[in-house]
Coordinates of C-alpha atoms in Angstrom, one line a residue:
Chain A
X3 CA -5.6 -39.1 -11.0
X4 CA -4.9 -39.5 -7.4
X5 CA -7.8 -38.2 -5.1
X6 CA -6.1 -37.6 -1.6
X7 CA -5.6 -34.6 0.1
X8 CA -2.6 -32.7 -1.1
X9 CA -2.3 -34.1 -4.5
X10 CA -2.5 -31.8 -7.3
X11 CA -3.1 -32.4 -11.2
X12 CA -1.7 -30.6 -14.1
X13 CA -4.5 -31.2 -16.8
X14 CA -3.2 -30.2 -20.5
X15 CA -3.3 -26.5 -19.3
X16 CA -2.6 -24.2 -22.2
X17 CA -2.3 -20.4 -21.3
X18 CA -2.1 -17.6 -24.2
X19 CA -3.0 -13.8 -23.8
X20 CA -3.3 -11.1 -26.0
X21 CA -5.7 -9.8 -28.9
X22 CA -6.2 -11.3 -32.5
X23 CA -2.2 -11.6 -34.2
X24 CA -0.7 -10.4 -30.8
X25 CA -1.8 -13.0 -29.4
X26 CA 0.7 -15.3 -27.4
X27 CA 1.0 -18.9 -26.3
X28 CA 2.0 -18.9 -22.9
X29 CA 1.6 -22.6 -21.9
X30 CA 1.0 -25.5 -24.4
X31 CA -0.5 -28.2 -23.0
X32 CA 0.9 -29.1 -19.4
X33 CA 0.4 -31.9 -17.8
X34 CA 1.8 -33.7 -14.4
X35 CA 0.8 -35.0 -11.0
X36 CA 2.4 -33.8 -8.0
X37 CA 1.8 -36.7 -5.8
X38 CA 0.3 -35.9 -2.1
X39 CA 3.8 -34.8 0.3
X40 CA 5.7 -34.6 -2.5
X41 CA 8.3 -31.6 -3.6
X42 CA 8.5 -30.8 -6.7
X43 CA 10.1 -27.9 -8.5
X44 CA 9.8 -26.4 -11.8
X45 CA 12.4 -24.7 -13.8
X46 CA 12.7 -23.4 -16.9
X47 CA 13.8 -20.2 -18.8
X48 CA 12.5 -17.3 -18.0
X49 CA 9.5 -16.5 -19.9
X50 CA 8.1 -20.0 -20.0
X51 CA 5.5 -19.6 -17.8
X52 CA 6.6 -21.2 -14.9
X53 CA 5.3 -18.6 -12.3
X54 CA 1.9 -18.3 -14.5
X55 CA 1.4 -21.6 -14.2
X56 CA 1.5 -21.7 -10.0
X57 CA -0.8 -18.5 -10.3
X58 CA -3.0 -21.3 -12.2
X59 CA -2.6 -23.8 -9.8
X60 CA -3.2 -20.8 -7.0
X61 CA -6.5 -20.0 -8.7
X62 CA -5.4 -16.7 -8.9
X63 CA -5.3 -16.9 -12.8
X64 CA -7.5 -18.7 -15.7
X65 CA -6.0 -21.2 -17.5
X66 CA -7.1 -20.7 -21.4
X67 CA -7.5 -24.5 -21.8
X68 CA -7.4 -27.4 -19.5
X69 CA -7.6 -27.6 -15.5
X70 CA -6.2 -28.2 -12.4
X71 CA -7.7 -30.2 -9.1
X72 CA -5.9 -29.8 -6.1
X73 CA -6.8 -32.2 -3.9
X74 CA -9.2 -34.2 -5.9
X75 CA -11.3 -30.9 -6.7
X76 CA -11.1 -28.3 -9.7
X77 CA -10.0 -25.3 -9.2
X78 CA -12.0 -22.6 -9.8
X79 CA -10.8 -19.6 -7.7
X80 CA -8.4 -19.5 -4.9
X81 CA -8.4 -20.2 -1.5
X82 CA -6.7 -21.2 2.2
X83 CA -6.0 -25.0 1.3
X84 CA -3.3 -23.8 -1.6
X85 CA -1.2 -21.3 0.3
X86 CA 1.4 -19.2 -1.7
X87 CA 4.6 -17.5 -1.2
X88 CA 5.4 -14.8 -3.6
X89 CA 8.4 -13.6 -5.1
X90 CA 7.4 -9.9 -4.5
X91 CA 7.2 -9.0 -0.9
X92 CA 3.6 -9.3 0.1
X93 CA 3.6 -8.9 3.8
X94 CA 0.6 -6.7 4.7
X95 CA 2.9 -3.9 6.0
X96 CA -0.1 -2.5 8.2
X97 CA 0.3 -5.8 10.5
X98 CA 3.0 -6.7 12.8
X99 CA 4.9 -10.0 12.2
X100 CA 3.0 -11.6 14.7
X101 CA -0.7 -10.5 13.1
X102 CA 0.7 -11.4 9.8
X103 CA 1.6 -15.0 10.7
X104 CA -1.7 -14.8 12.0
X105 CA -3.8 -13.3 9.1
X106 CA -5.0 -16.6 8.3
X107 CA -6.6 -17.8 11.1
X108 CA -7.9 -14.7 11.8
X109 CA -9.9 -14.9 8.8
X110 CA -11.0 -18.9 9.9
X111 CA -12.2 -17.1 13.3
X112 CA -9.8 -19.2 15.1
X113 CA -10.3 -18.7 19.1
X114 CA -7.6 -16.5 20.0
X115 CA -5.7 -18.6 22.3
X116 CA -5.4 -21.5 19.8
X117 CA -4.4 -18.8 17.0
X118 CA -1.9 -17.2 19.5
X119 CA -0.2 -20.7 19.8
X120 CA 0.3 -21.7 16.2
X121 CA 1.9 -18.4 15.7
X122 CA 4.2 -18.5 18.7
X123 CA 4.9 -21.9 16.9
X124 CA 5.9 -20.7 13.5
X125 CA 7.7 -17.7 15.1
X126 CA 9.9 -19.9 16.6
X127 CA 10.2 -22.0 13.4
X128 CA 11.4 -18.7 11.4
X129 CA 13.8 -17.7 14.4
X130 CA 11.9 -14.3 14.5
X131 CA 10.2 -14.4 17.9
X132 CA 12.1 -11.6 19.1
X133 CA 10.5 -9.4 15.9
X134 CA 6.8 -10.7 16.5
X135 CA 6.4 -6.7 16.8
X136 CA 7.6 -5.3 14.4
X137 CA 6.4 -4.1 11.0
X138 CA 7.4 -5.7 7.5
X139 CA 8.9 -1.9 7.0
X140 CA 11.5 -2.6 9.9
X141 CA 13.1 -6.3 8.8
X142 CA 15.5 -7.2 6.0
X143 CA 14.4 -8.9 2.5
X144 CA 15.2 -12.4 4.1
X145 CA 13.1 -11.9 7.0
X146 CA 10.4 -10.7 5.1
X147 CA 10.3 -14.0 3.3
X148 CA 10.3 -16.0 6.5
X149 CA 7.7 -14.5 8.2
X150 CA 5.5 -15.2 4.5
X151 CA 6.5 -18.5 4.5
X152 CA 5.7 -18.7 8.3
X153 CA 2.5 -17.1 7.0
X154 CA 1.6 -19.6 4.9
X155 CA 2.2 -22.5 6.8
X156 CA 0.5 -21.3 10.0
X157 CA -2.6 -21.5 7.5
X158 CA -2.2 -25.2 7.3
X159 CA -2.6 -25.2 3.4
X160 CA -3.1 -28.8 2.2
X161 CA -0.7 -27.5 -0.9
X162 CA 2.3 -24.6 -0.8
X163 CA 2.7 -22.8 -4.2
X164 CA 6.1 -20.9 -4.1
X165 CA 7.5 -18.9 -6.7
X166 CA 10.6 -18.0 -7.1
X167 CA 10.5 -16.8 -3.4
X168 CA 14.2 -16.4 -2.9
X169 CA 14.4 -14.7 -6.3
X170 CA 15.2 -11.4 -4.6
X171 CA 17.6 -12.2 -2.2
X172 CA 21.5 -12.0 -1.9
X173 CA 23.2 -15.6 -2.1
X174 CA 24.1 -15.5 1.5
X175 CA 20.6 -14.9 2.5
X176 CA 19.2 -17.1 -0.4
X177 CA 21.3 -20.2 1.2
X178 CA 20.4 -19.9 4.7
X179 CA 16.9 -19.9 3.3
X180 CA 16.7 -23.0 1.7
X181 CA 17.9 -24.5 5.1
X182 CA 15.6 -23.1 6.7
X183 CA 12.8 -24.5 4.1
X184 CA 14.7 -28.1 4.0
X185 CA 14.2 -28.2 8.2
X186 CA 10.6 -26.5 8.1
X187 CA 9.2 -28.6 5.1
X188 CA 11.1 -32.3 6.6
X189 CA 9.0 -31.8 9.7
X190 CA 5.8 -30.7 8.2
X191 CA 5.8 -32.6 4.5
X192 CA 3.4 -30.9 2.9
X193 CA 2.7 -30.9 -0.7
X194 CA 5.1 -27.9 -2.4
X195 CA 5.5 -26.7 -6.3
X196 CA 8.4 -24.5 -6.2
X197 CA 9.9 -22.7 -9.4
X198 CA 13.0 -21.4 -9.3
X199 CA 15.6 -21.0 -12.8
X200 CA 18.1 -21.5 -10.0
X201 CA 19.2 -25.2 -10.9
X202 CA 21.6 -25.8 -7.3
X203 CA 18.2 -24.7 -5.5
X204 CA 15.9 -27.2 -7.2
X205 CA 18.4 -30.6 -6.8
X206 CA 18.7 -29.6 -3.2
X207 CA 15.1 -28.6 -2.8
X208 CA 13.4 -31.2 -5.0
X209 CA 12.2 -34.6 -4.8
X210 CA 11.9 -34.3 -8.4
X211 CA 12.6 -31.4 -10.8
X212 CA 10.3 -30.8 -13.4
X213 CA 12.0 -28.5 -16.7
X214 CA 10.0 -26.6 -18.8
X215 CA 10.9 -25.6 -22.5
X216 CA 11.1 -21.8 -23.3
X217 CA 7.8 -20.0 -24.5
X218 CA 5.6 -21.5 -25.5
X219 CA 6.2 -23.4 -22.0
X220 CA 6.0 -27.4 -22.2
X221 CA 7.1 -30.2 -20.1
X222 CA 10.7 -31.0 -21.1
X223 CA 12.0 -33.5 -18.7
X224 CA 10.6 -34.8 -15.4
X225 CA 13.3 -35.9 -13.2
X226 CA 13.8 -37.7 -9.9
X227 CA 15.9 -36.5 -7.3
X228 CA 17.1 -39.4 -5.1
X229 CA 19.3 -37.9 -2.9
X230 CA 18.3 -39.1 0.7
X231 CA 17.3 -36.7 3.4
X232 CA 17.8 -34.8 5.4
X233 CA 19.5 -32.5 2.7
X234 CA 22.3 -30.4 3.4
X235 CA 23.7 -27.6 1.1
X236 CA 26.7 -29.7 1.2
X237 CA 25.4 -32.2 -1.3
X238 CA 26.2 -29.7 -3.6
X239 CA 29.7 -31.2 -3.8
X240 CA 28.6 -34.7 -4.2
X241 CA 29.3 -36.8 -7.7
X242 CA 25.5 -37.6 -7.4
X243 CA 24.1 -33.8 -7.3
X244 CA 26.9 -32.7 -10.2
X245 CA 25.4 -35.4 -12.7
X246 CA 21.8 -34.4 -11.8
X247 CA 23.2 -30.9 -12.2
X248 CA 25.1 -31.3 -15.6
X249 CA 21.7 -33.7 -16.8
X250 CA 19.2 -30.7 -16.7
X251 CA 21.4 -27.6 -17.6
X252 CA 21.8 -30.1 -20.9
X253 CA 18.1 -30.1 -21.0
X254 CA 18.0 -26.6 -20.3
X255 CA 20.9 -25.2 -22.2
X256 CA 18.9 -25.9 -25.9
X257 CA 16.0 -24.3 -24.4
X258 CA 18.4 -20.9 -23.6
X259 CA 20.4 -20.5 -27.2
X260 CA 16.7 -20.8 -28.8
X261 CA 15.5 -18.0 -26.9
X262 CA 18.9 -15.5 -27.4
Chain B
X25 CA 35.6 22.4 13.8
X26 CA 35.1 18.9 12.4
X27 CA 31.8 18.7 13.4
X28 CA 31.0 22.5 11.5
X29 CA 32.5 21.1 8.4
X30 CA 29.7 18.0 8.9
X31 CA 26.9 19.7 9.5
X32 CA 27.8 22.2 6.6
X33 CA 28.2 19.0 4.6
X34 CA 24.6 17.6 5.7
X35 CA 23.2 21.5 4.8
X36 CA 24.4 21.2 1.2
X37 CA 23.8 17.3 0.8
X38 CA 20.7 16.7 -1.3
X39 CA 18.3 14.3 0.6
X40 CA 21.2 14.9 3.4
X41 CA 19.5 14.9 7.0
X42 CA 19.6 17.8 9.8
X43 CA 19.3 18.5 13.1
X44 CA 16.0 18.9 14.8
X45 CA 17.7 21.9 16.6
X46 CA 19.1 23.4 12.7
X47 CA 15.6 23.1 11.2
X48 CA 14.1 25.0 14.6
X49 CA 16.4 27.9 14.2
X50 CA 16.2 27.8 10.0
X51 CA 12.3 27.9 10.7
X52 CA 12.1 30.9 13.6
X53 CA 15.0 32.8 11.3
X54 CA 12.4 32.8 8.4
X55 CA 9.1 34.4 10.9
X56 CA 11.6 36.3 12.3
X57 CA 12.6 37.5 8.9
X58 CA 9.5 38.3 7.8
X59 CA 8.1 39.8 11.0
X60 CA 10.7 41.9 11.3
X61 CA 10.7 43.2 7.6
X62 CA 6.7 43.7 8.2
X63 CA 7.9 45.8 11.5
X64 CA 10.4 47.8 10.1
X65 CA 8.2 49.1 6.7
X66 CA 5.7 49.8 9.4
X67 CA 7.0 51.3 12.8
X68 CA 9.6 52.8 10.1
X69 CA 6.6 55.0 7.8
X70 CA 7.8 53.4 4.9
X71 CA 4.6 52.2 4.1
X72 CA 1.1 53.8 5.0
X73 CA -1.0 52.3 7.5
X74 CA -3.8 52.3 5.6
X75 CA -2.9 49.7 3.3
X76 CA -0.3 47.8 6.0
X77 CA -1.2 47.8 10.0
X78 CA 1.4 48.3 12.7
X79 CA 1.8 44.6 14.3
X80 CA 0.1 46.1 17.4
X81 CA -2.5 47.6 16.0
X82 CA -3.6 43.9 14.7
X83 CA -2.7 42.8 18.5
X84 CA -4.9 45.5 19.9
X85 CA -7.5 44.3 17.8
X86 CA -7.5 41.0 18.0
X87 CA -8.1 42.0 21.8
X88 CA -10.8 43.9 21.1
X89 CA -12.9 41.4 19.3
X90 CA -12.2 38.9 21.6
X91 CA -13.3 40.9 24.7
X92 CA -16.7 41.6 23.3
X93 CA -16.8 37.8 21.9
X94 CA -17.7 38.6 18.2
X95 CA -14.3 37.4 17.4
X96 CA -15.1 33.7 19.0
X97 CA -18.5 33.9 16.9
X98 CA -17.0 34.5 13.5
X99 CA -14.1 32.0 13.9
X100 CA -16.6 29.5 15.2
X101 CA -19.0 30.3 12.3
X102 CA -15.9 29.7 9.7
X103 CA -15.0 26.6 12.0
X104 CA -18.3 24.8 11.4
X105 CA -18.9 26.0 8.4
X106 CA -15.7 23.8 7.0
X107 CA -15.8 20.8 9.5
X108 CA -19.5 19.9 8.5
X109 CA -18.8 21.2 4.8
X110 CA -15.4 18.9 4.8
X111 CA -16.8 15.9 7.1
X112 CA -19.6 15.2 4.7
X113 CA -17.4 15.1 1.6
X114 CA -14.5 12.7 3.4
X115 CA -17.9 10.3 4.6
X116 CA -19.1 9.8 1.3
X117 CA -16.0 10.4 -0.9
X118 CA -13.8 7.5 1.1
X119 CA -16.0 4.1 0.6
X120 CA -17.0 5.6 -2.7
X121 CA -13.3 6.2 -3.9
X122 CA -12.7 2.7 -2.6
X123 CA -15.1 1.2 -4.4
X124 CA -14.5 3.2 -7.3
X125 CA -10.7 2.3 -7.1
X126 CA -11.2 -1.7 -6.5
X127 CA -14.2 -2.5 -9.2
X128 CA -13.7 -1.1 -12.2
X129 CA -17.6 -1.1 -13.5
X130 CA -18.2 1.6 -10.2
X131 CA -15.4 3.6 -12.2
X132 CA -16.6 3.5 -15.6
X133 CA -19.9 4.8 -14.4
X134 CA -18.9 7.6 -11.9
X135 CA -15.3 8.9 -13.5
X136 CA -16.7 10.6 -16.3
X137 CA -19.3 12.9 -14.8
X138 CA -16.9 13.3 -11.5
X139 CA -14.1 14.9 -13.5
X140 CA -16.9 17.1 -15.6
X141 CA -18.1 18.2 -12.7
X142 CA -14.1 17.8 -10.9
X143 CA -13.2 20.6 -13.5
X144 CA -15.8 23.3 -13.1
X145 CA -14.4 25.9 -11.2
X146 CA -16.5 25.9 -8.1
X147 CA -17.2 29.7 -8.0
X148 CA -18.6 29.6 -11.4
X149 CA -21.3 27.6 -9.3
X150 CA -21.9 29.9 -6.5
X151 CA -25.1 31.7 -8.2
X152 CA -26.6 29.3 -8.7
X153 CA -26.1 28.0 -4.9
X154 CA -27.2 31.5 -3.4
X155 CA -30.3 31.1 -6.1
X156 CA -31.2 27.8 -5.1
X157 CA -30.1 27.4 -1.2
X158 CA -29.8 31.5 -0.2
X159 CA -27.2 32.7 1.6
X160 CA -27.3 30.9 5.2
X161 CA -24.6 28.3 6.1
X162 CA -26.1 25.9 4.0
X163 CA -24.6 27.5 0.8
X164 CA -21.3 27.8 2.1
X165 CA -21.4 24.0 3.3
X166 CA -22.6 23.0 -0.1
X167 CA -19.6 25.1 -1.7
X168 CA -17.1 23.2 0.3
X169 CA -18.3 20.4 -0.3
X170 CA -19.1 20.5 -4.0
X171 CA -15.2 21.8 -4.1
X172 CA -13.4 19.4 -2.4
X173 CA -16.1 16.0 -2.6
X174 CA -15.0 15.0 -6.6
X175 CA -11.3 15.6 -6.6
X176 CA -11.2 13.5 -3.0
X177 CA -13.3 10.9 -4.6
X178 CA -10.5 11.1 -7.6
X179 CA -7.5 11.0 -5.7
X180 CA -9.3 8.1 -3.1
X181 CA -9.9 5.8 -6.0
X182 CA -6.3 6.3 -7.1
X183 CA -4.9 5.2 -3.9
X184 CA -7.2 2.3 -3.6
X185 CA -6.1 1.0 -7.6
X186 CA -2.1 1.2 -6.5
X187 CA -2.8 -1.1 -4.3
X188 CA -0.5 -3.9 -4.9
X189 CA -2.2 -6.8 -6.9
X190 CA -0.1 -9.0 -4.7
X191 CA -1.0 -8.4 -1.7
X192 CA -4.7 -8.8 -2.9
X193 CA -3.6 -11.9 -4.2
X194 CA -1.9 -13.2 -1.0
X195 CA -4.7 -12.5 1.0
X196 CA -7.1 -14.7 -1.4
X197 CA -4.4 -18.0 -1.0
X198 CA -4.9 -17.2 3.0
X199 CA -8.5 -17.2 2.6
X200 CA -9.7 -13.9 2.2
X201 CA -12.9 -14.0 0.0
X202 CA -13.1 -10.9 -2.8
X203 CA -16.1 -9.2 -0.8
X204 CA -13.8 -8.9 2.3
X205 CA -10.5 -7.6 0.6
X206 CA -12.2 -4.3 -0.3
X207 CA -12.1 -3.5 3.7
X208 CA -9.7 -6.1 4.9
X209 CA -6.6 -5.3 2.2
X210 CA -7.4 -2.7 0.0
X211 CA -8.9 0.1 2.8
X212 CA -6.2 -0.7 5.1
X213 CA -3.2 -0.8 3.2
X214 CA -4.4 2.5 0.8
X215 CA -5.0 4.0 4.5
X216 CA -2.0 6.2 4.7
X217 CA -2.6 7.7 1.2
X218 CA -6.3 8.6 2.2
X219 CA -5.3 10.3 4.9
X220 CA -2.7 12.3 2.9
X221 CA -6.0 12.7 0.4
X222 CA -8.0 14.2 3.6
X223 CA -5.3 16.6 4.6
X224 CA -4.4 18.0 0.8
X225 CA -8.0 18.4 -0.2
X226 CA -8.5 20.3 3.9
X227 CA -6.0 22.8 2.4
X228 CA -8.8 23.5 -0.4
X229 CA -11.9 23.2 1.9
X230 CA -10.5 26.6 4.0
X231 CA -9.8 28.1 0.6
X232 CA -13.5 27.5 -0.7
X233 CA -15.0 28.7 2.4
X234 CA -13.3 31.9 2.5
X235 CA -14.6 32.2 -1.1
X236 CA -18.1 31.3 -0.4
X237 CA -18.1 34.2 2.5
X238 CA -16.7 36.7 0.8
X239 CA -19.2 36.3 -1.9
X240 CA -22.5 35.8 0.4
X241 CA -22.5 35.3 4.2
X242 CA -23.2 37.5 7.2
X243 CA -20.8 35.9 9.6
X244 CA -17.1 33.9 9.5
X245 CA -13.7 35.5 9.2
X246 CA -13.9 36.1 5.3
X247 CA -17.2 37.6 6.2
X248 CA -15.7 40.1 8.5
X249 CA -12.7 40.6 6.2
X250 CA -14.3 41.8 3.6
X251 CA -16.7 44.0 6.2
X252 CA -13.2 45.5 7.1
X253 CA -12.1 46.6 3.7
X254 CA -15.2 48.5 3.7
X255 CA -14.2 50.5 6.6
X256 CA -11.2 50.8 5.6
X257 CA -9.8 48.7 8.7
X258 CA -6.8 47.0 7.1
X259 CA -5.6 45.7 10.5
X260 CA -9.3 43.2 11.1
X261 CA -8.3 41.9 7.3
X262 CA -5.0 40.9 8.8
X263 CA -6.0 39.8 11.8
X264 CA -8.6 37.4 9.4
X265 CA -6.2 36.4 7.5
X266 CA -3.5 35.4 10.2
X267 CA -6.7 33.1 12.1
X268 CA -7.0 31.6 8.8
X269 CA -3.4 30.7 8.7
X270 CA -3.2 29.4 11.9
X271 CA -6.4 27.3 11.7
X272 CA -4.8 25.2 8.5
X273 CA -1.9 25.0 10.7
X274 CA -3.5 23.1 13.0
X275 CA -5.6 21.0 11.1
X276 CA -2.8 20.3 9.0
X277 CA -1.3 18.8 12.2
X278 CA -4.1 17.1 13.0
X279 CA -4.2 15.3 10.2
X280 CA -0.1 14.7 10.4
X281 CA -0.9 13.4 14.1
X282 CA -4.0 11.3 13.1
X283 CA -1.6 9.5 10.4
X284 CA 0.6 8.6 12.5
X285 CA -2.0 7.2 15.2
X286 CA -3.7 5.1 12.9
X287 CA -0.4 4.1 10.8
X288 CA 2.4 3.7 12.9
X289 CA 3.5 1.1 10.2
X290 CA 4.0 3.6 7.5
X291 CA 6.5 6.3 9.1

């Protein structure tokens, strides 16, 4: 168990819900360490328990057995130094772009001028300065999920959960996304546990791809992802990305024809 | 020509928007419609004047009361009568609701005596309000309040529990702590719904207070209503009745302006 800031530790976390005979395993047994700076993504079929586990990780859920530390520490309920971008759109639609991005540092009583600052920053970062104004009711779905993931960095989280945050979008939007999270995360490298079920996303996100069987959700394969950086979506044509591809949808496929 | 056909389409589309200027003249066709039909059965003698005034005669007296003032007393009287009634509810029935609609043990305790009392009808209560309180402006406050407190404190606490789980949840990963998201995410974000709440549950404080004086008060405009019936003076009931109209009119718009003021985000 590493003890620097940013790691985090999967600890044989098993997850079930339910009453008596309905009850169901969710999660049997997980366990892996997400080195410190590190991005790793989890995929799996849907239903394993992918998302469940983040919300672990998040503290925003209780793991029926095992633990988690982030950063050396257990976690027992959430907070600021594991930020989290949702799939659902979670924008606090009272606050304008600019007070969302802010939200954060509000809360850590950051001196205004400081706070103002990081925000122009990230505002900048998201290519949404010129809607610092406006309400989450006014943008599209893809700006909605750059200002949360503007949101969330801003914070300075030691770790970034993500879950399946360009689930929603169209493929147009969902590509210049991942560009956008390629050039945001090579400048900052923080720590990031990303699930997705789409495969393309996770080789070109990934420094390592983590695939979990279908319910109840295991550890299938761990694999490395060795492309150099900076990433491109180009890759996506190279022999190297197509054998990475074809080596986890093998993993993945068994895990599919159980489950239909 | 085109643009008839269009705006013939947009009439007879469902959902289908109109012209500010279209809905003006639909709206004044409707009062002028109605005042007119009011005018003709009247000025015509199709209808006695004992049971329906000439519009002038509730325009003469409308004058009338106002000169000498008692008018300005008796609307004042019903004014106060529902703003302290109403106010005192809303003060009490918003952070309860809240709290009722974020922690679920406030909810187990309070729900099941609220909609006991939510369901008995308030008039059934007024006895025992003119035994217990008299008939001063005490017991019309109290009825106002006892009718529109528990179904606000319902219909709060629903719009505080559809508060996306999410957005709680995001706001604990940016370091929100659970005491602060009752007033930091939840109040906020169930905002616009409370303030639909308030201006519903207005609607039934003006009905309750026009119960409470026609059963026991000595001033207001359902007081002097039902004086009016005595006499015989069908064109004061009118006059009552059109005040009362036009005061939920305006509070109504209050409440549309106020929700707009404080949540320009969810127009």
């Amino acid at each position: 168990m590493t003890n620097t800031r940013g790691s985090l530790s999967i600890q044989n976390v098993s997850l079930s819900y339910g009453k008596a005979e309905k009850r169901v395993l969710a999660l049997d047994g997980i366990s892996f360490e997400v080195r410190s700076n590190q991005f790793t993504v989890i995929v799996g079929p849907s239903g394993c328990g992918k998302s469940s586990l983040l919300y672990i990780a998040a503290g925003l859920l209780e793991a029926s057995a095992g633990g988690v530390t982030a950063s050396g520490r257990l976690v027992e309920a959430p907070g600021a130094d594991r930020g989290m971008v949702f799939q659902s759109y979670t924008l606090f639609p009272w606050l304008t772009v600019r007070d969302n991005i802010g939200y954060g540092l509000r809360r850590k009583s950051m001196p205004a001028a400081e706070r103002e600052a990081i925000v122009a920053r990230y505002l900048d970062e998201v290519g949404l300065t010129a809607f610092a104004g406006h309400y989450p009711k006014q943008l599209s779905g893809g700006m909605m999920q750059r200002v949360a993931i503007a949101r969330a960095l801003a914070n300075d989280p030691d770790i970034l959960l993500m879950d399946e945050p360009f689930g929603a979008l169209d493929s147009q939007t969902r590509h210049s996304m991942q560009k956008l999270l390629l050039r945001v995360w090579e400048q900052s490298q923080k720590t990031v546990a990303f699930v997705t079920h789409d495969i393309d996303e996770a080789i070109l996100l990934g420094d390592r791809v983590i695939v979990m069987t279908a319910r109840p959700g295991k550890v299938k394969a761990d694999i490395e992802i060795n492309i150099p950086r900076p990433r491109a979506p180009e890759i996506e044509l190279e022999s190297e990305f197509i054998s990475l591809k074809r080596r986890i949808l093998n993993e993945l496929r068994g895990e599919i024809d159980e489950d239909h | 020509m085109n643009g008839k056909r269009n705006l013939v389409r947009s009439f007879t589309t469902p959902f289908g928007d109109v012209p500010a200027p279209a809905a003006f003249i639909a709206a004044t066709t409707v009062w002028v419609a109605v005042l007119g039909t009011w005018a003709v059965a009247t000025y015509g003698g199709y209808v006695a004047d004992m049971f329906l005034p000439v519009p002038d005669a509730v325009i003469r007296r409308a004058w009338k009361l106002a000169s000498d003032g008692t008018l300005f007393v008796h609307l004042w009287s019903s004014v106060e009568v529902v703003l302290l009634g109403f106010t005192v509810s809303a003060a009490i029935a918003v952070p309860l609701g809240l709290y009722m609609g974020t922690y679920k043990i406030v909810q187990a305790a309070l729900e099941p005596l609220v909609n006991f009392i939510r369901y008995l009808p308030v008039t059934s209560l007024v006895p025992l309000f003119i035994l217990w309180i008299g008939i001063g402006i005490g017991q019309r406050i109290t009825v106002i309040f006892f009718g529109t407190f528990f179904s606000q404190l319902i219909m709060i606490s629903d719009e505080a529990r559809a508060v996306s789980r999410d957005l709680v949840n995001a706001s604990y990963t940016l370091g929100t702590t659970r005491r602060e998201a009752v007033w930091h995410v939840i109040f906020p974000a169930a905002l616009p719904g409370i303030i639909n709440t308030l201006r519903v549950t207005m609607g039934w404080a003006w009905t309750y207070l026009v119960v409470a004086e026609l059963v026991a008060a000595n001033s207001g405009l359902g007081f002097i209503s039902l004086k009016a019936m005595r006499g015989f003076q069908v064109d004061t009931i009118f006059l009552a009745i059109f005040l009362i109209g036009l005061l939920g009119l305006i509070t109504d718009m209050g409440f549309r302006l106020m929700r707009r003021w404080l949540c320009p985000w969810a127009a």
